[in-house]
Coordinates of C-alpha atoms in Angstrom, one line a residue:
Chain A
M15 CA 12.3 -53.8 -30.7
S16 CA 15.9 -52.7 -31.3
S17 CA 17.1 -52.6 -27.7
Y18 CA 15.6 -53.0 -24.3
S19 CA 15.9 -50.1 -22.0
V20 CA 14.8 -49.8 -18.3
T21 CA 14.2 -46.1 -18.7
E22 CA 11.8 -46.4 -21.6
P23 CA 8.2 -46.2 -20.2
S24 CA 5.9 -49.1 -21.0
A25 CA 3.0 -48.6 -23.5
R26 CA 0.5 -48.7 -20.6
Q27 CA 2.4 -46.0 -18.7
K28 CA 2.6 -43.8 -21.8
W29 CA -1.1 -44.2 -22.4
F30 CA -2.0 -43.4 -18.8
A31 CA 0.3 -40.3 -18.8
G32 CA -1.1 -39.1 -22.1
I33 CA -4.7 -39.3 -20.8
L34 CA -3.9 -37.3 -17.6
V35 CA -2.0 -34.6 -19.5
V36 CA -4.7 -34.2 -22.1
L37 CA -7.2 -33.9 -19.3
Y38 CA -5.2 -31.2 -17.6
S39 CA -4.7 -29.4 -21.0
V40 CA -8.4 -29.4 -21.6
I41 CA -9.1 -27.9 -18.1
T42 CA -6.4 -25.3 -18.7
L43 CA -7.7 -24.4 -22.2
L44 CA -11.3 -24.0 -21.0
P45 CA -11.0 -20.4 -19.6
L46 CA -9.1 -19.4 -22.7
L47 CA -11.6 -20.9 -25.1
W48 CA -14.3 -19.2 -23.0
I49 CA -12.7 -15.8 -23.5
I50 CA -12.6 -16.3 -27.3
A51 CA -16.2 -17.7 -27.4
T52 CA -17.6 -14.9 -25.3
G53 CA -16.2 -12.3 -27.8
F54 CA -18.6 -13.7 -30.4
K55 CA -21.6 -13.9 -28.2
S56 CA -24.4 -11.3 -27.9
P57 CA -24.5 -9.6 -24.5
A58 CA -27.6 -11.6 -23.6
D59 CA -26.0 -14.9 -24.5
A60 CA -22.9 -14.0 -22.6
I61 CA -24.7 -13.6 -19.3
S62 CA -27.3 -16.4 -19.8
Y63 CA -27.6 -19.2 -17.3
P64 CA -26.7 -22.0 -17.7
P65 CA -23.6 -20.8 -19.6
K66 CA -24.3 -21.3 -23.3
L67 CA -22.1 -23.6 -25.3
V68 CA -24.0 -23.3 -28.5
F69 CA -24.9 -19.8 -29.6
Q70 CA -25.5 -17.7 -32.6
P71 CA -22.2 -16.0 -33.3
T72 CA -22.2 -12.2 -33.7
M73 CA -19.6 -9.5 -34.2
E74 CA -21.4 -7.2 -31.7
G75 CA -18.7 -7.5 -29.1
Y76 CA -16.1 -6.4 -31.6
V77 CA -18.3 -3.5 -32.9
N78 CA -18.8 -2.4 -29.3
L79 CA -15.1 -2.7 -28.6
F80 CA -14.1 -0.3 -31.4
T81 CA -17.0 2.2 -31.2
T82 CA -19.0 4.5 -28.9
R83 CA -22.7 4.4 -29.3
T84 CA -25.7 6.3 -28.2
R85 CA -29.5 5.6 -28.0
V86 CA -31.6 7.9 -30.2
P87 CA -35.4 8.3 -30.3
E88 CA -37.5 6.1 -32.7
D89 CA -38.4 8.9 -35.2
Q90 CA -34.8 10.2 -35.4
L91 CA -33.7 6.6 -36.1
K92 CA -36.3 6.3 -38.9
A93 CA -35.1 9.6 -40.4
L94 CA -31.6 8.1 -40.8
G95 CA -33.0 5.5 -43.2
E96 CA -31.8 2.0 -43.6
P97 CA -28.4 1.1 -42.1
T98 CA -25.8 0.9 -44.9
T99 CA -23.1 -1.2 -43.3
W100 CA -23.1 -4.5 -41.4
Y101 CA -21.9 -2.9 -38.2
D102 CA -24.5 -0.2 -38.5
K103 CA -27.1 -2.9 -38.8
L104 CA -25.9 -4.7 -35.7
V105 CA -26.0 -1.6 -33.6
R106 CA -29.3 -0.2 -35.1
K107 CA -31.4 -3.2 -33.9
D108 CA -31.0 -2.0 -30.3
G109 CA -32.1 1.5 -31.3
L110 CA -28.5 2.7 -31.1
I111 CA -26.3 4.6 -33.5
I112 CA -22.5 4.7 -33.7
T113 CA -21.2 8.1 -32.6
G114 CA -17.5 7.6 -32.9
A115 CA -14.4 5.5 -32.3
S116 CA -13.6 4.1 -28.8
R117 CA -10.1 4.5 -27.5
F118 CA -9.2 0.8 -27.9
A119 CA -7.5 1.3 -31.3
E120 CA -5.4 4.1 -29.8
R121 CA -4.4 2.0 -26.7
F122 CA -3.6 -0.9 -28.9
Y123 CA -1.5 1.3 -31.1
N124 CA 0.3 2.5 -27.9
S125 CA 1.0 -1.1 -26.9
V126 CA 2.5 -1.8 -30.4
I127 CA 4.7 1.3 -30.3
I128 CA 5.9 0.9 -26.8
G129 CA 6.2 -2.9 -27.1
F130 CA 8.2 -2.8 -30.3
G131 CA 10.2 0.3 -29.3
S132 CA 11.3 -1.1 -26.0
T133 CA 12.1 -4.5 -27.7
V134 CA 14.4 -2.9 -30.3
L135 CA 16.2 -0.9 -27.7
C136 CA 16.4 -3.9 -25.4
I137 CA 17.9 -6.0 -28.1
V138 CA 20.5 -3.3 -29.1
L139 CA 21.6 -2.7 -25.5
G140 CA 21.3 -6.3 -24.6
T141 CA 23.3 -7.8 -27.5
T142 CA 26.1 -5.4 -27.1
A143 CA 26.3 -5.8 -23.3
A144 CA 26.0 -9.6 -23.6
Y145 CA 28.7 -9.7 -26.2
A146 CA 31.1 -7.7 -24.0
F147 CA 30.2 -9.9 -21.0
S148 CA 30.7 -13.0 -23.0
R149 CA 34.0 -12.2 -24.8
F150 CA 35.9 -9.6 -22.8
K151 CA 37.4 -9.3 -19.3
V152 CA 35.0 -6.7 -18.0
P153 CA 36.0 -5.5 -14.5
L154 CA 33.7 -6.8 -11.8
K155 CA 31.9 -9.0 -14.4
D156 CA 30.1 -11.3 -11.9
D157 CA 29.0 -8.4 -9.7
L158 CA 27.7 -6.5 -12.7
L159 CA 25.8 -9.5 -14.0
F160 CA 24.3 -10.1 -10.6
F161 CA 23.4 -6.4 -10.3
I162 CA 21.6 -6.6 -13.7
L163 CA 19.7 -9.7 -12.5
S164 CA 18.8 -8.1 -9.2
T165 CA 17.0 -5.2 -10.9
R166 CA 14.3 -7.7 -11.6
M167 CA 13.6 -8.3 -7.9
M168 CA 12.3 -4.8 -7.4
P169 CA 8.5 -4.6 -7.0
P170 CA 7.4 -2.1 -9.6
I171 CA 5.4 -0.1 -7.0
A172 CA 8.6 0.3 -4.9
V173 CA 10.2 2.5 -7.6
A174 CA 7.1 3.9 -9.1
I175 CA 7.0 7.0 -7.0
P176 CA 10.5 8.3 -7.8
I177 CA 10.2 7.3 -11.4
F178 CA 6.9 9.3 -11.4
L179 CA 8.7 12.3 -9.9
M180 CA 11.7 11.9 -12.2
F181 CA 9.6 11.5 -15.4
R182 CA 7.5 14.6 -14.4
S183 CA 10.6 16.8 -14.0
L184 CA 12.1 15.5 -17.3
G185 CA 8.9 15.9 -19.2
L186 CA 8.8 12.1 -19.8
S187 CA 5.6 11.3 -17.9
D188 CA 2.8 9.8 -20.0
T189 CA 5.0 9.8 -23.2
H190 CA 5.9 7.0 -25.5
A191 CA 9.6 7.8 -25.0
G192 CA 9.3 7.5 -21.3
M193 CA 7.5 4.2 -21.3
I194 CA 9.9 2.8 -23.9
L195 CA 12.9 3.7 -21.7
L196 CA 11.1 2.2 -18.6
Y197 CA 10.1 -1.0 -20.3
T198 CA 13.6 -1.3 -21.7
A199 CA 15.1 -1.1 -18.2
V200 CA 12.6 -3.6 -16.9
N201 CA 13.4 -6.2 -19.6
L202 CA 17.1 -5.5 -19.9
S203 CA 18.1 -8.0 -17.3
L204 CA 16.3 -10.8 -19.2
S205 CA 17.8 -9.6 -22.5
V206 CA 21.4 -9.5 -21.3
W207 CA 21.3 -12.9 -19.5
L208 CA 19.5 -14.7 -22.2
L209 CA 21.7 -13.3 -25.0
K210 CA 24.9 -13.9 -23.0
G211 CA 23.9 -17.6 -23.0
F212 CA 23.3 -17.7 -26.7
I213 CA 26.6 -15.8 -27.5
D214 CA 28.6 -18.1 -25.2
E215 CA 27.6 -21.0 -27.4
I216 CA 29.1 -19.5 -30.5
P217 CA 32.6 -20.7 -30.9
I218 CA 35.1 -17.9 -30.3
E219 CA 37.3 -19.3 -33.2
Y220 CA 35.0 -17.7 -35.8
E221 CA 35.9 -14.3 -34.5
E222 CA 39.6 -15.1 -34.2
A223 CA 39.6 -16.2 -37.8
A224 CA 37.9 -13.0 -38.8
L225 CA 40.4 -10.9 -36.8
I226 CA 43.3 -12.6 -38.4
D227 CA 41.7 -11.9 -41.8
G228 CA 42.0 -8.2 -40.9
Y229 CA 38.6 -7.5 -39.6
T230 CA 38.3 -5.1 -36.8
R231 CA 36.6 -6.3 -33.6
F232 CA 33.6 -4.2 -34.5
Q233 CA 33.3 -5.8 -38.0
A234 CA 33.9 -9.3 -36.5
F235 CA 31.0 -8.5 -34.1
Y236 CA 28.4 -7.6 -36.7
K237 CA 29.6 -9.6 -39.6
V238 CA 30.4 -12.8 -37.8
V239 CA 28.8 -13.0 -34.4
L240 CA 25.4 -11.3 -35.1
P241 CA 24.4 -13.6 -38.0
Q242 CA 25.2 -16.6 -35.8
A243 CA 23.2 -15.2 -32.9
V244 CA 20.1 -14.5 -35.0
T245 CA 17.9 -17.3 -33.6
G246 CA 18.8 -16.3 -30.0
I247 CA 18.2 -12.6 -30.7
A248 CA 14.8 -13.4 -32.3
S249 CA 13.6 -15.5 -29.3
T250 CA 14.9 -12.9 -26.8
A251 CA 13.1 -10.2 -28.7
I252 CA 9.8 -12.1 -28.5
F253 CA 10.2 -12.6 -24.8
C254 CA 10.9 -8.9 -24.3
L255 CA 7.9 -8.1 -26.5
I256 CA 5.6 -10.4 -24.5
F257 CA 6.6 -8.9 -21.2
A258 CA 6.3 -5.3 -22.3
W259 CA 3.0 -6.2 -24.0
N260 CA 1.5 -7.7 -20.8
E261 CA 2.9 -5.2 -18.3
Y262 CA 0.2 -3.5 -16.2
A263 CA 1.5 -1.9 -13.0
F264 CA 3.7 0.8 -14.6
A265 CA 1.2 1.4 -17.3
V266 CA -1.6 2.1 -14.8
L267 CA 0.5 4.1 -12.4
L268 CA 2.6 6.2 -14.7
T269 CA 0.3 6.9 -17.7
S270 CA -3.1 8.5 -17.8
G271 CA -4.2 8.9 -21.4
N272 CA -1.6 9.7 -24.0
A273 CA 0.7 6.7 -23.7
Q274 CA -1.5 4.2 -21.9
T275 CA -1.3 0.7 -23.3
A276 CA -4.2 -1.8 -23.7
P277 CA -3.9 -3.9 -20.5
P278 CA -5.3 -1.2 -18.2
F279 CA -7.9 -0.3 -20.8
I280 CA -9.5 -3.7 -21.5
P281 CA -10.9 -4.1 -17.9
T282 CA -12.6 -0.7 -18.1
I283 CA -14.9 -1.5 -21.0
I284 CA -18.3 -0.8 -19.5
G285 CA -21.7 -1.5 -21.1
V286 CA -25.2 -0.5 -20.1
S287 CA -25.2 -2.5 -16.9
G288 CA -21.7 -3.2 -15.6
Q289 CA -19.0 -4.7 -17.8
D290 CA -19.7 -5.3 -21.4
W291 CA -18.3 -8.9 -21.4
P292 CA -18.4 -9.6 -25.1
A293 CA -16.5 -6.4 -25.8
V294 CA -14.0 -7.2 -23.0
A295 CA -13.6 -10.7 -24.4
A296 CA -13.2 -9.3 -27.9
G297 CA -10.5 -6.9 -26.7
A298 CA -8.8 -9.7 -24.7
T299 CA -8.9 -12.0 -27.8
I300 CA -7.3 -9.4 -30.1
F301 CA -4.7 -8.8 -27.4
L302 CA -4.0 -12.5 -26.8
V303 CA -3.7 -13.7 -30.4
P304 CA -0.2 -12.3 -31.1
V305 CA 1.1 -13.7 -27.8
M306 CA -0.4 -17.1 -28.6
V307 CA 1.2 -17.2 -32.0
F308 CA 4.6 -16.2 -30.5
T309 CA 4.3 -18.9 -27.9
I310 CA 3.8 -21.5 -30.5
L311 CA 6.8 -20.1 -32.5
L312 CA 8.9 -19.9 -29.3
R313 CA 8.3 -23.3 -27.7
K314 CA 11.8 -24.5 -28.3
H315 CA 13.3 -21.5 -26.4
L316 CA 10.5 -21.2 -23.8
L317 CA 12.4 -22.5 -20.9
R318 CA 15.5 -20.5 -21.3
G319 CA 13.5 -17.3 -21.7
I320 CA 11.5 -17.5 -18.6
T321 CA 14.4 -18.5 -16.4
F322 CA 16.9 -16.0 -17.7
G323 CA 18.9 -18.8 -19.2
A324 CA 19.5 -20.3 -15.8
V325 CA 18.2 -23.6 -16.9
R326 CA 19.4 -25.2 -20.1
K327 CA 17.1 -27.5 -22.0
Chain B
M27 CA 62.9 -17.5 -20.5
L28 CA 62.3 -16.1 -24.0
H29 CA 65.9 -16.3 -25.2
S30 CA 66.1 -18.6 -28.1
P31 CA 65.6 -16.9 -31.5
I32 CA 62.4 -18.7 -32.1
D33 CA 60.9 -17.5 -28.8
R34 CA 61.9 -14.0 -29.7
I35 CA 60.0 -14.3 -33.0
A36 CA 57.0 -15.8 -31.2
G37 CA 57.2 -13.0 -28.7
A38 CA 57.2 -10.4 -31.5
T39 CA 54.2 -11.8 -33.3
P40 CA 51.3 -10.3 -31.1
P41 CA 52.2 -6.7 -31.6
A42 CA 52.3 -7.3 -35.4
I43 CA 48.8 -8.7 -35.5
A44 CA 47.6 -6.1 -33.0
A45 CA 48.8 -3.5 -35.5
R46 CA 46.7 -5.0 -38.2
V47 CA 43.6 -5.1 -35.9
K48 CA 42.3 -1.7 -36.6
G49 CA 39.8 0.4 -34.7
L50 CA 39.1 0.5 -31.0
S51 CA 40.9 -1.6 -28.5
D52 CA 39.0 -4.5 -26.9
R53 CA 39.0 -2.6 -23.6
A54 CA 37.3 0.4 -25.2
I55 CA 34.7 -1.8 -27.0
A56 CA 33.9 -3.6 -23.7
W57 CA 33.2 -0.3 -22.0
L58 CA 31.3 1.1 -25.0
F59 CA 29.1 -2.0 -25.1
V60 CA 28.4 -2.4 -21.4
A61 CA 28.1 1.2 -20.4
P62 CA 24.7 2.1 -22.0
S63 CA 23.0 -0.8 -20.2
I64 CA 24.5 0.0 -16.9
V65 CA 23.7 3.7 -17.2
L66 CA 20.1 2.9 -18.1
L67 CA 19.7 0.5 -15.1
L68 CA 21.4 3.0 -12.8
A69 CA 19.0 5.8 -14.0
I70 CA 15.8 3.8 -13.9
N71 CA 16.4 1.3 -11.1
I72 CA 19.1 2.4 -8.7
F73 CA 18.6 6.1 -8.8
P74 CA 14.9 5.7 -8.0
L75 CA 15.8 3.2 -5.3
I76 CA 18.1 5.6 -3.6
W77 CA 15.5 8.3 -4.0
T78 CA 13.0 6.0 -2.3
I79 CA 15.3 5.4 0.6
R80 CA 15.8 9.2 1.0
L81 CA 12.1 9.9 0.8
S82 CA 11.4 7.2 3.4
F83 CA 12.9 9.4 6.1
T84 CA 10.6 12.3 5.3
N85 CA 7.0 13.3 5.5
F86 CA 6.9 14.2 1.8
R87 CA 3.6 14.0 -0.1
V88 CA 3.6 14.1 -3.9
N89 CA 0.2 15.9 -4.0
R90 CA 1.4 18.7 -1.8
P91 CA 4.6 20.0 -3.5
N92 CA 4.5 23.3 -1.8
E93 CA 4.7 21.9 1.7
P94 CA 8.3 22.0 3.1
I95 CA 9.8 18.5 3.3
R96 CA 10.6 17.6 6.9
F97 CA 13.0 14.9 8.0
V98 CA 11.2 12.6 10.3
G99 CA 13.9 10.0 11.1
L100 CA 12.6 6.4 11.5
R101 CA 9.0 7.4 12.2
N102 CA 7.7 6.0 8.9
Y103 CA 9.3 2.7 9.6
I104 CA 8.0 2.5 13.1
N105 CA 4.5 3.4 11.9
I106 CA 4.6 0.7 9.3
L107 CA 5.9 -2.0 11.6
T108 CA 3.2 -1.2 14.3
D109 CA 0.4 -1.0 11.8
G110 CA -2.1 -3.8 12.0
D111 CA -3.2 -3.4 8.4
V112 CA 0.3 -3.9 7.2
W113 CA 0.7 -7.1 9.2
R114 CA -2.6 -8.3 7.8
S115 CA -1.5 -7.7 4.3
M116 CA 1.8 -9.5 5.1
Q117 CA -0.3 -12.4 6.3
A118 CA -2.4 -12.3 3.1
T119 CA 0.8 -12.3 1.0
A120 CA 2.2 -15.2 3.0
H121 CA -1.0 -17.3 2.6
F122 CA -0.9 -16.5 -1.1
L123 CA 2.8 -17.4 -1.5
I124 CA 2.7 -20.6 0.5
W125 CA -0.4 -22.1 -1.2
T126 CA 0.5 -21.1 -4.7
I127 CA 4.0 -22.6 -4.3
I128 CA 2.7 -25.8 -2.7
L129 CA 0.1 -26.3 -5.4
Q130 CA 2.3 -25.3 -8.3
V131 CA 5.2 -27.5 -7.2
L132 CA 3.0 -30.5 -6.7
I133 CA 0.9 -30.2 -9.9
G134 CA 3.9 -28.9 -11.9
F135 CA 6.2 -31.7 -10.9
F136 CA 3.5 -34.3 -11.5
L137 CA 2.7 -33.0 -15.0
A138 CA 6.4 -32.9 -15.9
Y139 CA 6.7 -36.5 -14.7
L140 CA 3.9 -37.5 -16.9
I141 CA 5.1 -35.5 -19.9
N142 CA 8.5 -37.2 -19.5
K143 CA 6.8 -40.5 -20.2
K144 CA 7.2 -39.4 -23.9
F145 CA 3.7 -40.3 -25.0
R146 CA 2.6 -39.4 -28.6
G147 CA 1.9 -35.7 -29.2
N148 CA 3.2 -34.5 -25.9
D149 CA 4.9 -31.6 -27.6
L150 CA 1.5 -30.2 -28.7
W151 CA 0.0 -30.6 -25.2
T152 CA 3.0 -29.0 -23.6
T153 CA 2.5 -26.0 -25.8
I154 CA -1.2 -25.8 -24.9
I155 CA -0.5 -26.1 -21.1
V156 CA 2.1 -23.3 -21.3
L157 CA -0.3 -20.8 -22.9
P158 CA -1.9 -19.2 -19.8
M159 CA 1.6 -18.1 -18.5
M160 CA 2.2 -16.0 -21.6
L161 CA -1.0 -13.9 -21.2
S162 CA -1.4 -10.5 -19.5
P163 CA -2.2 -11.1 -15.8
A164 CA -4.4 -8.0 -15.7
V165 CA -6.6 -9.0 -18.6
V166 CA -6.7 -12.6 -17.3
G167 CA -7.6 -11.4 -13.8
N168 CA -10.4 -9.3 -15.1
F169 CA -11.8 -12.1 -17.2
W170 CA -11.7 -14.5 -14.3
T171 CA -14.0 -12.2 -12.3
F172 CA -16.5 -13.1 -15.1
L173 CA -15.8 -16.8 -14.7
Y174 CA -16.3 -16.5 -11.0
Q175 CA -19.7 -14.8 -11.1
P176 CA -22.1 -16.7 -9.0
Q177 CA -25.1 -16.5 -11.4
I178 CA -23.6 -16.6 -14.8
G179 CA -20.0 -17.7 -14.4
L180 CA -18.5 -20.8 -15.9
F181 CA -16.5 -21.7 -12.8
N182 CA -19.5 -21.7 -10.5
Y183 CA -21.5 -23.7 -13.1
V184 CA -18.8 -26.4 -13.3
I185 CA -18.4 -26.6 -9.6
A186 CA -22.1 -26.8 -9.1
F187 CA -22.4 -29.4 -11.8
L188 CA -19.7 -31.5 -10.1
T189 CA -20.8 -31.1 -6.5
G190 CA -24.6 -30.6 -6.9
N191 CA -24.5 -27.3 -4.9
D192 CA -26.6 -24.3 -6.0
P193 CA -24.2 -22.2 -8.2
S194 CA -25.5 -19.0 -6.8
S195 CA -25.0 -20.1 -3.2
F196 CA -21.3 -19.2 -3.2
S197 CA -19.3 -16.4 -4.7
M198 CA -15.6 -16.9 -5.0
I199 CA -14.6 -13.2 -5.0
A200 CA -17.3 -11.7 -2.7
S201 CA -16.8 -14.2 0.2
T202 CA -14.1 -13.5 2.8
T203 CA -13.3 -17.2 3.1
L204 CA -13.2 -18.0 -0.6
A205 CA -11.6 -14.9 -2.0
P206 CA -8.0 -15.8 -1.0
W207 CA -8.5 -19.2 -2.7
A208 CA -9.9 -17.5 -5.8
I209 CA -6.6 -15.7 -6.3
V210 CA -4.7 -18.9 -5.5
I211 CA -6.6 -20.8 -8.1
V212 CA -6.0 -18.3 -10.9
D213 CA -2.3 -17.9 -10.1
T214 CA -2.0 -21.7 -10.1
W215 CA -3.8 -21.9 -13.4
M216 CA -1.4 -19.3 -14.9
W217 CA 1.9 -20.4 -13.4
T218 CA 1.9 -24.2 -12.9
P219 CA 3.2 -24.5 -16.5
F220 CA 6.3 -22.5 -15.4
V221 CA 7.2 -24.9 -12.6
M222 CA 6.3 -27.8 -15.0
L223 CA 8.8 -26.6 -17.6
I224 CA 11.6 -26.3 -15.1
C225 CA 10.9 -29.7 -13.6
L226 CA 10.9 -31.2 -17.1
A227 CA 14.3 -29.7 -17.8
G228 CA 15.4 -31.3 -14.5
L229 CA 14.0 -34.7 -15.3
R230 CA 15.6 -34.7 -18.8
S231 CA 19.0 -33.8 -17.3
I232 CA 19.1 -37.1 -15.4
P233 CA 21.3 -39.6 -17.3
S234 CA 19.5 -42.9 -17.9
S235 CA 22.6 -44.8 -16.9
I236 CA 21.8 -44.0 -13.2
Y237 CA 18.5 -45.8 -13.5
E238 CA 20.1 -48.7 -15.3
A239 CA 22.6 -49.1 -12.5
A240 CA 19.8 -48.9 -9.9
E241 CA 17.9 -51.6 -11.9
C242 CA 20.9 -53.8 -11.7
D243 CA 21.0 -53.3 -8.0
R244 CA 17.4 -54.4 -7.9
A245 CA 16.2 -51.1 -6.4
S246 CA 12.4 -50.8 -6.5
K247 CA 10.8 -48.2 -8.8
W248 CA 9.6 -46.4 -5.6
R249 CA 13.1 -46.4 -4.2
Q250 CA 14.5 -45.2 -7.5
F251 CA 12.0 -42.3 -7.5
W252 CA 13.0 -41.2 -4.0
T253 CA 16.8 -41.7 -4.2
I254 CA 17.4 -40.7 -7.8
T255 CA 14.6 -38.7 -9.3
I256 CA 13.8 -36.4 -6.4
P257 CA 17.3 -35.4 -5.4
M258 CA 18.3 -34.8 -9.0
V259 CA 15.4 -32.6 -9.7
L260 CA 15.6 -30.8 -6.4
P261 CA 17.9 -28.0 -7.5
F262 CA 15.6 -27.3 -10.5
L263 CA 12.6 -27.3 -8.2
M264 CA 14.2 -24.9 -5.8
L265 CA 15.0 -22.6 -8.7
A266 CA 11.4 -22.7 -9.8
V267 CA 10.3 -21.9 -6.2
L268 CA 12.8 -18.9 -6.1
F269 CA 11.4 -17.4 -9.3
R270 CA 7.8 -18.0 -8.3
G271 CA 8.5 -16.6 -4.9
I272 CA 10.0 -13.4 -6.1
E273 CA 7.2 -12.9 -8.7
N274 CA 4.4 -13.6 -6.3
F275 CA 5.9 -11.4 -3.6
K276 CA 5.6 -8.6 -6.1
M277 CA 2.2 -9.8 -7.3
F278 CA 0.0 -6.8 -8.3
D279 CA -1.7 -6.8 -11.6
L280 CA -3.6 -10.2 -11.4
V281 CA -4.9 -9.5 -7.9
V282 CA -5.8 -5.9 -8.5
Q283 CA -8.1 -6.9 -11.4
L284 CA -9.4 -10.1 -9.8
T285 CA -10.4 -8.9 -6.3
G286 CA -9.0 -5.4 -6.0
G287 CA -7.8 -6.5 -2.5
G288 CA -11.3 -7.2 -1.4
P289 CA -13.7 -8.1 0.0
G290 CA -12.8 -5.7 2.7
S291 CA -9.0 -6.1 2.7
I292 CA -8.9 -9.9 2.8
T293 CA -6.8 -10.3 -0.3
E294 CA -4.9 -7.0 0.0
L295 CA -1.4 -8.2 -0.7
T296 CA 1.5 -5.9 0.3
S297 CA 1.9 -4.5 -3.1
I298 CA -1.8 -3.5 -3.2
N299 CA -1.5 -2.1 0.3
L300 CA 1.5 -0.1 -0.8
K301 CA -0.2 1.2 -3.9
R302 CA -3.0 2.5 -1.7
A303 CA -0.6 4.4 0.5
A304 CA 1.4 5.7 -2.4
F305 CA -1.2 6.5 -5.1
E306 CA -4.5 6.9 -3.3
Q307 CA -3.6 8.4 0.1
W308 CA -0.5 10.0 -1.4
R309 CA 1.6 9.4 1.8
T310 CA 4.8 9.3 -0.2
G311 CA 7.3 9.2 2.6
Y312 CA 5.4 6.4 4.4
A313 CA 4.9 4.5 1.1
S314 CA 8.7 4.8 0.4
A315 CA 9.5 3.3 3.8
Y316 CA 7.1 0.5 3.0
A317 CA 8.7 -0.1 -0.4
V318 CA 12.2 -0.2 1.3
I319 CA 11.0 -2.8 3.8
L320 CA 9.5 -4.9 1.0
F321 CA 12.6 -4.7 -1.1
V322 CA 14.9 -5.6 1.8
T323 CA 12.6 -8.5 2.7
V324 CA 12.6 -10.0 -0.8
F325 CA 16.2 -9.3 -1.3
G326 CA 17.2 -10.8 2.1
L327 CA 15.0 -13.9 1.7
A328 CA 16.2 -14.4 -1.9
S329 CA 19.9 -14.2 -0.8
I330 CA 19.4 -16.7 2.0
Y331 CA 17.5 -19.0 -0.3
V332 CA 20.2 -18.8 -3.1
K333 CA 22.8 -19.9 -0.5
A334 CA 20.7 -22.9 0.4
L335 CA 20.2 -23.6 -3.3
N336 CA 23.9 -23.5 -4.0
R337 CA 24.5 -26.0 -1.1
V338 CA 21.9 -28.4 -2.7
K339 CA 23.6 -28.0 -6.1
Q340 CA 27.0 -28.9 -4.7
R341 CA 25.8 -32.1 -3.1

């Protein structure tokens, strides 16, 4: 023991706290693990009672997620001969054949395009605005910053009607460009606030040195400030991406087919009788995995991101 | 004042450097950098808001573009404020807000308190606890309808296992008494980590010297908790409540997928109610007035709350 401290918890306290937190984590994790497990169950296993913990894993849910299938008569099935691929084999045992691709891949692609598109735009606009707010005397600075934050208070449905009308007359409704612009506007408040915090922490002396060396302001910005702000920019980008990735209200209200992302699609996956839970779970799992990976990468900046930088860790 | 030669030289320096600083002036760059963001926000947030306000005084319907738009004054507002359904959905929202905030603050603070005990591996468990909050509420809401199924759902199975009831004797989302709690449970599962993170930041911001001083004064642990820990964490807690309050006031995706506002209209929160008026009944003018009322409410409550928050911070 180096030094005695009254604030250091005793070993018993630590042990007790650890047990409780682990208990809570397990409860929290259960629904998530259930989603992932259900994706690998057969439809019968998914809806068996009592819920099955041990089951024969199958890729049926994933095959059903990506394909459309139809039932064909016995003789026609025989005429097709033996199934040649593993996914044909999975589907064939129920007397079904694969007739085409489902729209999941398309929706997932839309999520990627709109998510990344809006994130890039958000970072470009956010970084420049944050730099200006951080370094220059912008007139009405505090009011503008509050205005930017307040755009986050608007319920999406409250502005959906005029945006719907506006996009229709501009030819932006149900397009990738329209949704990218919309999601950029939604996430811009987060991006500006968060990046301003990160840029505030970069000492201004670096730029002053660069200016004295004959750089222009512009060069100082992208040659000196940007490289310093890379970690902040990366974590802001991931936050913008996650929010755009998970957004549902605008996607369901303002898009119908062409530019609809995955969140409105996954709940609509229907099987023979009601929802095809293994396929829904497979879709959810594919959709969750990137977010989970990002969360683990982000854990250091988590707090700042969700609170607009209002709380510093 | 600048009369000595050295002062004159000093006074002359800035223009010389300024001449070497090529390109745009700082003022121009500031505008160039801020303007695009402001323009985008004006176009996609403020312009629609003003449009909503204008539509709220008319009888416009999006699905009948050929009908002439008539100005109806405050009729939409009067209709909304005298509509029993609207008040019922306000009540549903209030119930949802109050209980989620109470549960999330209590559990979130307790968890943060435990994690602050710095046991081994707490970083790993914190990351696991935080996961639900990063997921898509719509996808999560949809999957929870599966967990809530009376015959096959995991939730009913676990509850039945713990209480000895028949799992098919209760349905969380089909019963009018349980459905409001069904959404409270899922929201608490998703967002308690958020409150926990903020409380943790609050707890870590307390300098340990304060506790050491209290220890010297022989203050009991309990006393220290109420006179040091709670007041120091309070501003953080209030911030968490503010963020959760605004988010849950707008709550849409999770509840739409989970209960769809049902059974009947028991869990029809204001945003779902508003969506019905706007995108199912296509009463655009009416829905716009509804949207304005909601926005004014959330903005007003948030402003009052922020004032209170600032007062607590200054203490």
